[in-house]
Amino acid sequence: MPKKVGINGISNGFQAEGKLEKRIRTIFKLQGEVTPPGDKSISHRAAILNSIAQGKAVVRNFLPGGDCLSTLNCLRELGVEFKLFPGTPTTLEITGTGSRGLSEPENVLDAGNSGTSMRLLSGLLAAQPFLSIITGDASLRSRPMGRVIKPLREMGAQILGRGGDTLAPLVIRGGNLHGIKYSLPVASAQLKSALLLAGLFTKGPTLLKEPAPSRDHTERMLLAMGAKLDMDGPWINLSPLTSPLKALSMDVPGDISSAAYWLVAAVIHPRARVKVKNVGINPGRTGLLDVLKAMGGRIFLENQRQEGGEPVADIIAESSELTGINIKGDMIPRLIDEVPIVALAACLARGTTTIEDIGELRVKESDRIKTTVQEISKLGGRLEELPQGMVIRGVNKLKGASVDSNGDHRLAMTLAIAGGIADGETLIHNAEVVDISYPIFWQDLERFSSF
Ligand code: S3P
């Protein structure tokens, strides 16, 4: 029986409530406004960085999704005190323990389904002078951890894992680290952030270079909290802390990865105009907007502003005539989580779309190249799997069918939009998984479906 994980009445529904089958009908007209929940990446970082800061922080619009609750549960085991106030938006009040205030957990830490929790916390734990063990669900236990273990060991941490030190559970005995100069083998913000977290506690600086830029939320937040960090060309140079980070209260911007479903729904729907409000538009995350515009998507930004050191805007999307394009290279890290929904947009575009350089998708919550191709094909999409990519040929219409999320939240939401566009009814199995990043997704979809 899956175990129930809850904080202040907010439950990790994915683990608590069992299986859900969702029936999706064709959406006749898609019109209105929606405010997506707080950004998942920023919520994780606000919790983790404030947990080692000096003082109390109030984080408004914290994402109460399963992954961020996993991070909070791990932090509680490490002696961090916080309160989560349910509601829309949700508020997190968290009291920092200072640079050396975390305590050895009495039990195994559970990162659930969350790669971000496991990788970022591994970096933090590698610097702590105690033993910790971190595990996760079956999906997370199959995802590559060697990429964090190797450089953290080079920094002086002792880390062991299953599968020849490549898989969780991980056993970490941390402390006494030294800085490194390291070129990351993959453009991964999770790996970069793990090394930056460790680098706060080293003797000497940490220098990191990425093969392509990935999201920089950790760097922005560290700077706002008083860390010394320079960007010198492609190199990030972090100095170890000489005094604790300052607690950072903030409003978390809405998650562009959640906004993505409504933006794509609007551009592929024949009768649509949607305003998605309060969306984070960090340039490391806006690949979807660039790609949709390049395909002919009618996308407009309004009310651009800054919040918590991050750029934010309202985004309007309207019915459009899309044309297939080629997507690859440095664009990929900027839309890494949006590939399934981009694939859906491509299915309803004129001509052929190719997406290259997405080998990383094979080690996400599911093998997203395989599962995206397989499930959208059931609805009549013409998608072809390549070792590191996909080829998508446009069709005129999708047709309702029985599909499966494969335990992957981003695929579940992509299939829901596909079902809303398709003729006839679609049945999505294992639909509960949307709780991981967008707990009120079904309510938001329901509001649009009522027109
Ligand atoms: C994330 C980084 C990305 C992304 C994930 C969240 C983060 O993973 O896919 O959903 O918050 O740093 P990688 O860094 O492994 O590409």
PDB file of N, CA and C and ligand atoms in Angstrom, residues 39-42 44-45 67 115-117 119-120 143 147 186-193 210 214-215 217-218 257 285 333 336-337 360-361 363-365 368 409-410, ligand 1:
ATOM      1  N   ASP A  39       6.180  27.944  -9.406  1.00  0.00           N
ATOM      2  CA  ASP A  39       7.197  27.218 -10.159  1.00  0.00           C
ATOM      3  C   ASP A  39       7.821  26.110  -9.292  1.00  0.00           C
ATOM      4  N   LYS A  40       7.907  24.924  -9.862  1.00  0.00           N
ATOM      5  CA  LYS A  40       8.417  23.765  -9.113  1.00  0.00           C
ATOM      6  C   LYS A  40       9.905  23.940  -8.800  1.00  0.00           C
ATOM      7  N   SER A  41      10.687  24.310  -9.818  1.00  0.00           N
ATOM      8  CA  SER A  41      12.141  24.441  -9.598  1.00  0.00           C
ATOM      9  C   SER A  41      12.433  25.508  -8.548  1.00  0.00           C
ATOM     10  N   ILE A  42      11.712  26.632  -8.627  1.00  0.00           N
ATOM     11  CA  ILE A  42      11.975  27.740  -7.698  1.00  0.00           C
ATOM     12  C   ILE A  42      11.481  27.373  -6.290  1.00  0.00           C
ATOM     13  N   HIS A  44      11.393  24.350  -4.887  1.00  0.00           N
ATOM     14  CA  HIS A  44      12.413  23.459  -4.269  1.00  0.00           C
ATOM     15  C   HIS A  44      13.573  24.293  -3.723  1.00  0.00           C
ATOM     16  N   ARG A  45      14.056  25.220  -4.564  1.00  0.00           N
ATOM     17  CA  ARG A  45      15.251  25.992  -4.181  1.00  0.00           C
ATOM     18  C   ARG A  45      14.951  26.945  -3.027  1.00  0.00           C
ATOM     19  N   ASP A  67       6.293  16.693  -5.517  1.00  0.00           N
ATOM     20  CA  ASP A  67       7.755  16.779  -5.509  1.00  0.00           C
ATOM     21  C   ASP A  67       8.259  17.754  -4.446  1.00  0.00           C
ATOM     22  N   GLY A 115      13.370  13.950  -8.856  1.00  0.00           N
ATOM     23  CA  GLY A 115      14.797  14.017  -9.206  1.00  0.00           C
ATOM     24  C   GLY A 115      15.439  15.263  -8.631  1.00  0.00           C
ATOM     25  N   THR A 116      14.696  16.380  -8.623  1.00  0.00           N
ATOM     26  CA  THR A 116      15.262  17.623  -8.106  1.00  0.00           C
ATOM     27  C   THR A 116      15.563  17.479  -6.615  1.00  0.00           C
ATOM     28  N   SER A 117      14.636  16.880  -5.841  1.00  0.00           N
ATOM     29  CA  SER A 117      14.898  16.694  -4.406  1.00  0.00           C
ATOM     30  C   SER A 117      16.145  15.839  -4.214  1.00  0.00           C
ATOM     31  N   ARG A 119      18.719  15.067  -6.218  1.00  0.00           N
ATOM     32  CA  ARG A 119      20.019  15.560  -6.690  1.00  0.00           C
ATOM     33  C   ARG A 119      20.451  16.793  -5.893  1.00  0.00           C
ATOM     34  N   LEU A 120      19.546  17.735  -5.678  1.00  0.00           N
ATOM     35  CA  LEU A 120      19.949  18.935  -4.934  1.00  0.00           C
ATOM     36  C   LEU A 120      20.312  18.574  -3.493  1.00  0.00           C
ATOM     37  N   ARG A 143      16.703   6.216 -12.045  1.00  0.00           N
ATOM     38  CA  ARG A 143      17.267   7.370 -12.768  1.00  0.00           C
ATOM     39  C   ARG A 143      18.749   7.574 -12.412  1.00  0.00           C
ATOM     40  N   ARG A 147      25.988  10.887 -12.151  1.00  0.00           N
ATOM     41  CA  ARG A 147      26.395  12.243 -12.562  1.00  0.00           C
ATOM     42  C   ARG A 147      26.589  13.163 -11.358  1.00  0.00           C
ATOM     43  N   VAL A 186      26.611  16.912 -18.865  1.00  0.00           N
ATOM     44  CA  VAL A 186      25.263  17.186 -19.393  1.00  0.00           C
ATOM     45  C   VAL A 186      24.820  18.569 -18.933  1.00  0.00           C
ATOM     46  N   ALA A 187      23.989  19.226 -19.762  1.00  0.00           N
ATOM     47  CA  ALA A 187      23.419  20.512 -19.357  1.00  0.00           C
ATOM     48  C   ALA A 187      22.275  20.205 -18.404  1.00  0.00           C
ATOM     49  N   SER A 188      22.576  20.144 -17.119  1.00  0.00           N
ATOM     50  CA  SER A 188      21.559  19.778 -16.129  1.00  0.00           C
ATOM     51  C   SER A 188      21.601  20.749 -14.961  1.00  0.00           C
ATOM     52  N   ALA A 189      20.476  21.453 -14.767  1.00  0.00           N
ATOM     53  CA  ALA A 189      20.396  22.401 -13.645  1.00  0.00           C
ATOM     54  C   ALA A 189      20.388  21.667 -12.311  1.00  0.00           C
ATOM     55  N   GLN A 190      19.912  20.429 -12.324  1.00  0.00           N
ATOM     56  CA  GLN A 190      19.913  19.663 -11.065  1.00  0.00           C
ATOM     57  C   GLN A 190      21.346  19.357 -10.655  1.00  0.00           C
ATOM     58  N   LEU A 191      22.155  18.912 -11.614  1.00  0.00           N
ATOM     59  CA  LEU A 191      23.558  18.602 -11.308  1.00  0.00           C
ATOM     60  C   LEU A 191      24.307  19.878 -10.923  1.00  0.00           C
ATOM     61  N   LYS A 192      24.125  20.922 -11.718  1.00  0.00           N
ATOM     62  CA  LYS A 192      24.804  22.199 -11.421  1.00  0.00           C
ATOM     63  C   LYS A 192      24.437  22.672 -10.013  1.00  0.00           C
ATOM     64  N   SER A 193      23.156  22.581  -9.669  1.00  0.00           N
ATOM     65  CA  SER A 193      22.701  23.076  -8.367  1.00  0.00           C
ATOM     66  C   SER A 193      23.244  22.216  -7.231  1.00  0.00           C
ATOM     67  N   GLU A 210      28.976  24.457 -18.103  1.00  0.00           N
ATOM     68  CA  GLU A 210      27.954  23.566 -18.676  1.00  0.00           C
ATOM     69  C   GLU A 210      28.122  23.467 -20.183  1.00  0.00           C
ATOM     70  N   SER A 214      21.679  25.917 -18.719  1.00  0.00           N
ATOM     71  CA  SER A 214      20.429  25.383 -18.156  1.00  0.00           C
ATOM     72  C   SER A 214      19.851  26.438 -17.212  1.00  0.00           C
ATOM     73  N   ARG A 215      18.659  26.202 -16.691  1.00  0.00           N
ATOM     74  CA  ARG A 215      17.978  27.199 -15.831  1.00  0.00           C
ATOM     75  C   ARG A 215      18.895  27.663 -14.696  1.00  0.00           C
ATOM     76  N   HIS A 217      18.033  29.359 -11.744  1.00  0.00           N
ATOM     77  CA  HIS A 217      17.312  29.806 -10.543  1.00  0.00           C
ATOM     78  C   HIS A 217      18.204  29.746  -9.300  1.00  0.00           C
ATOM     79  N   THR A 218      19.046  28.715  -9.213  1.00  0.00           N
ATOM     80  CA  THR A 218      19.904  28.589  -8.013  1.00  0.00           C
ATOM     81  C   THR A 218      20.874  29.760  -7.946  1.00  0.00           C
ATOM     82  N   SER A 257       6.317  25.731 -17.028  1.00  0.00           N
ATOM     83  CA  SER A 257       6.136  24.339 -17.472  1.00  0.00           C
ATOM     84  C   SER A 257       4.691  23.890 -17.280  1.00  0.00           C
ATOM     85  N   ARG A 285      14.056  29.184 -19.434  1.00  0.00           N
ATOM     86  CA  ARG A 285      12.843  28.374 -19.409  1.00  0.00           C
ATOM     87  C   ARG A 285      11.879  28.674 -20.558  1.00  0.00           C
ATOM     88  N   PRO A 333      17.754  22.448 -23.570  1.00  0.00           N
ATOM     89  CA  PRO A 333      17.633  22.662 -22.109  1.00  0.00           C
ATOM     90  C   PRO A 333      16.598  23.737 -21.766  1.00  0.00           C
ATOM     91  N   ILE A 336      13.252  21.593 -21.859  1.00  0.00           N
ATOM     92  CA  ILE A 336      13.440  20.163 -21.603  1.00  0.00           C
ATOM     93  C   ILE A 336      12.162  19.482 -21.080  1.00  0.00           C
ATOM     94  N   ASP A 337      11.399  20.169 -20.221  1.00  0.00           N
ATOM     95  CA  ASP A 337      10.200  19.539 -19.655  1.00  0.00           C
ATOM     96  C   ASP A 337       8.972  19.718 -20.548  1.00  0.00           C
ATOM     97  N   GLU A 360      18.368  12.985 -23.040  1.00  0.00           N
ATOM     98  CA  GLU A 360      18.084  13.139 -21.603  1.00  0.00           C
ATOM     99  C   GLU A 360      16.649  12.728 -21.247  1.00  0.00           C
ATOM    100  N   LEU A 361      15.756  12.841 -22.244  1.00  0.00           N
ATOM    101  CA  LEU A 361      14.353  12.521 -21.963  1.00  0.00           C
ATOM    102  C   LEU A 361      14.146  11.048 -21.633  1.00  0.00           C
ATOM    103  N   VAL A 363      15.710   9.478 -19.480  1.00  0.00           N
ATOM    104  CA  VAL A 363      15.920   9.239 -18.046  1.00  0.00           C
ATOM    105  C   VAL A 363      15.148  10.258 -17.193  1.00  0.00           C
ATOM    106  N   LYS A 364      13.993  10.679 -17.709  1.00  0.00           N
ATOM    107  CA  LYS A 364      13.097  11.512 -16.903  1.00  0.00           C
ATOM    108  C   LYS A 364      12.134  10.584 -16.134  1.00  0.00           C
ATOM    109  N   GLU A 365      10.996  11.112 -15.675  1.00  0.00           N
ATOM    110  CA  GLU A 365      10.082  10.323 -14.843  1.00  0.00           C
ATOM    111  C   GLU A 365       9.616   9.055 -15.577  1.00  0.00           C
ATOM    112  N   ARG A 368      10.650   9.446 -21.785  1.00  0.00           N
ATOM    113  CA  ARG A 368       9.676  10.339 -22.427  1.00  0.00           C
ATOM    114  C   ARG A 368       9.717  10.319 -23.947  1.00  0.00           C
ATOM    115  N   HIS A 409       3.866  12.737 -14.837  1.00  0.00           N
ATOM    116  CA  HIS A 409       2.936  13.872 -14.719  1.00  0.00           C
ATOM    117  C   HIS A 409       2.862  14.694 -15.991  1.00  0.00           C
ATOM    118  N   ARG A 410       4.012  14.919 -16.640  1.00  0.00           N
ATOM    119  CA  ARG A 410       3.990  15.787 -17.821  1.00  0.00           C
ATOM    120  C   ARG A 410       3.281  15.099 -18.992  1.00  0.00           C
TER     121      ARG A 410
HETATM  122  C1  S3P B   1      15.067  20.834 -12.968  1.00  0.00           C
HETATM  123  C2  S3P B   1      15.937  20.609 -13.986  1.00  0.00           C
HETATM  124  C3  S3P B   1      15.642  19.753 -15.145  1.00  0.00           C
HETATM  125  C4  S3P B   1      14.154  19.508 -15.282  1.00  0.00           C
HETATM  126  C5  S3P B   1      13.505  19.164 -13.992  1.00  0.00           C
HETATM  127  C6  S3P B   1      13.706  20.284 -12.979  1.00  0.00           C
HETATM  128  C7  S3P B   1      15.497  21.672 -11.829  1.00  0.00           C
HETATM  129  O1  S3P B   1      16.271  18.505 -14.948  1.00  0.00           O
HETATM  130  O2  S3P B   1      13.929  18.490 -16.227  1.00  0.00           O
HETATM  131  O3  S3P B   1      12.123  18.947 -14.154  1.00  0.00           O
HETATM  132  O4  S3P B   1      14.636  22.107 -11.027  1.00  0.00           O
HETATM  133  O5  S3P B   1      16.703  21.904 -11.711  1.00  0.00           O
HETATM  134  P1  S3P B   1      17.819  18.307 -15.387  1.00  0.00           P
HETATM  135  O6  S3P B   1      18.581  19.290 -14.627  1.00  0.00           O
HETATM  136  O7  S3P B   1      18.168  16.913 -14.959  1.00  0.00           O
HETATM  137  O8  S3P B   1      17.826  18.482 -16.862  1.00  0.00           O
END
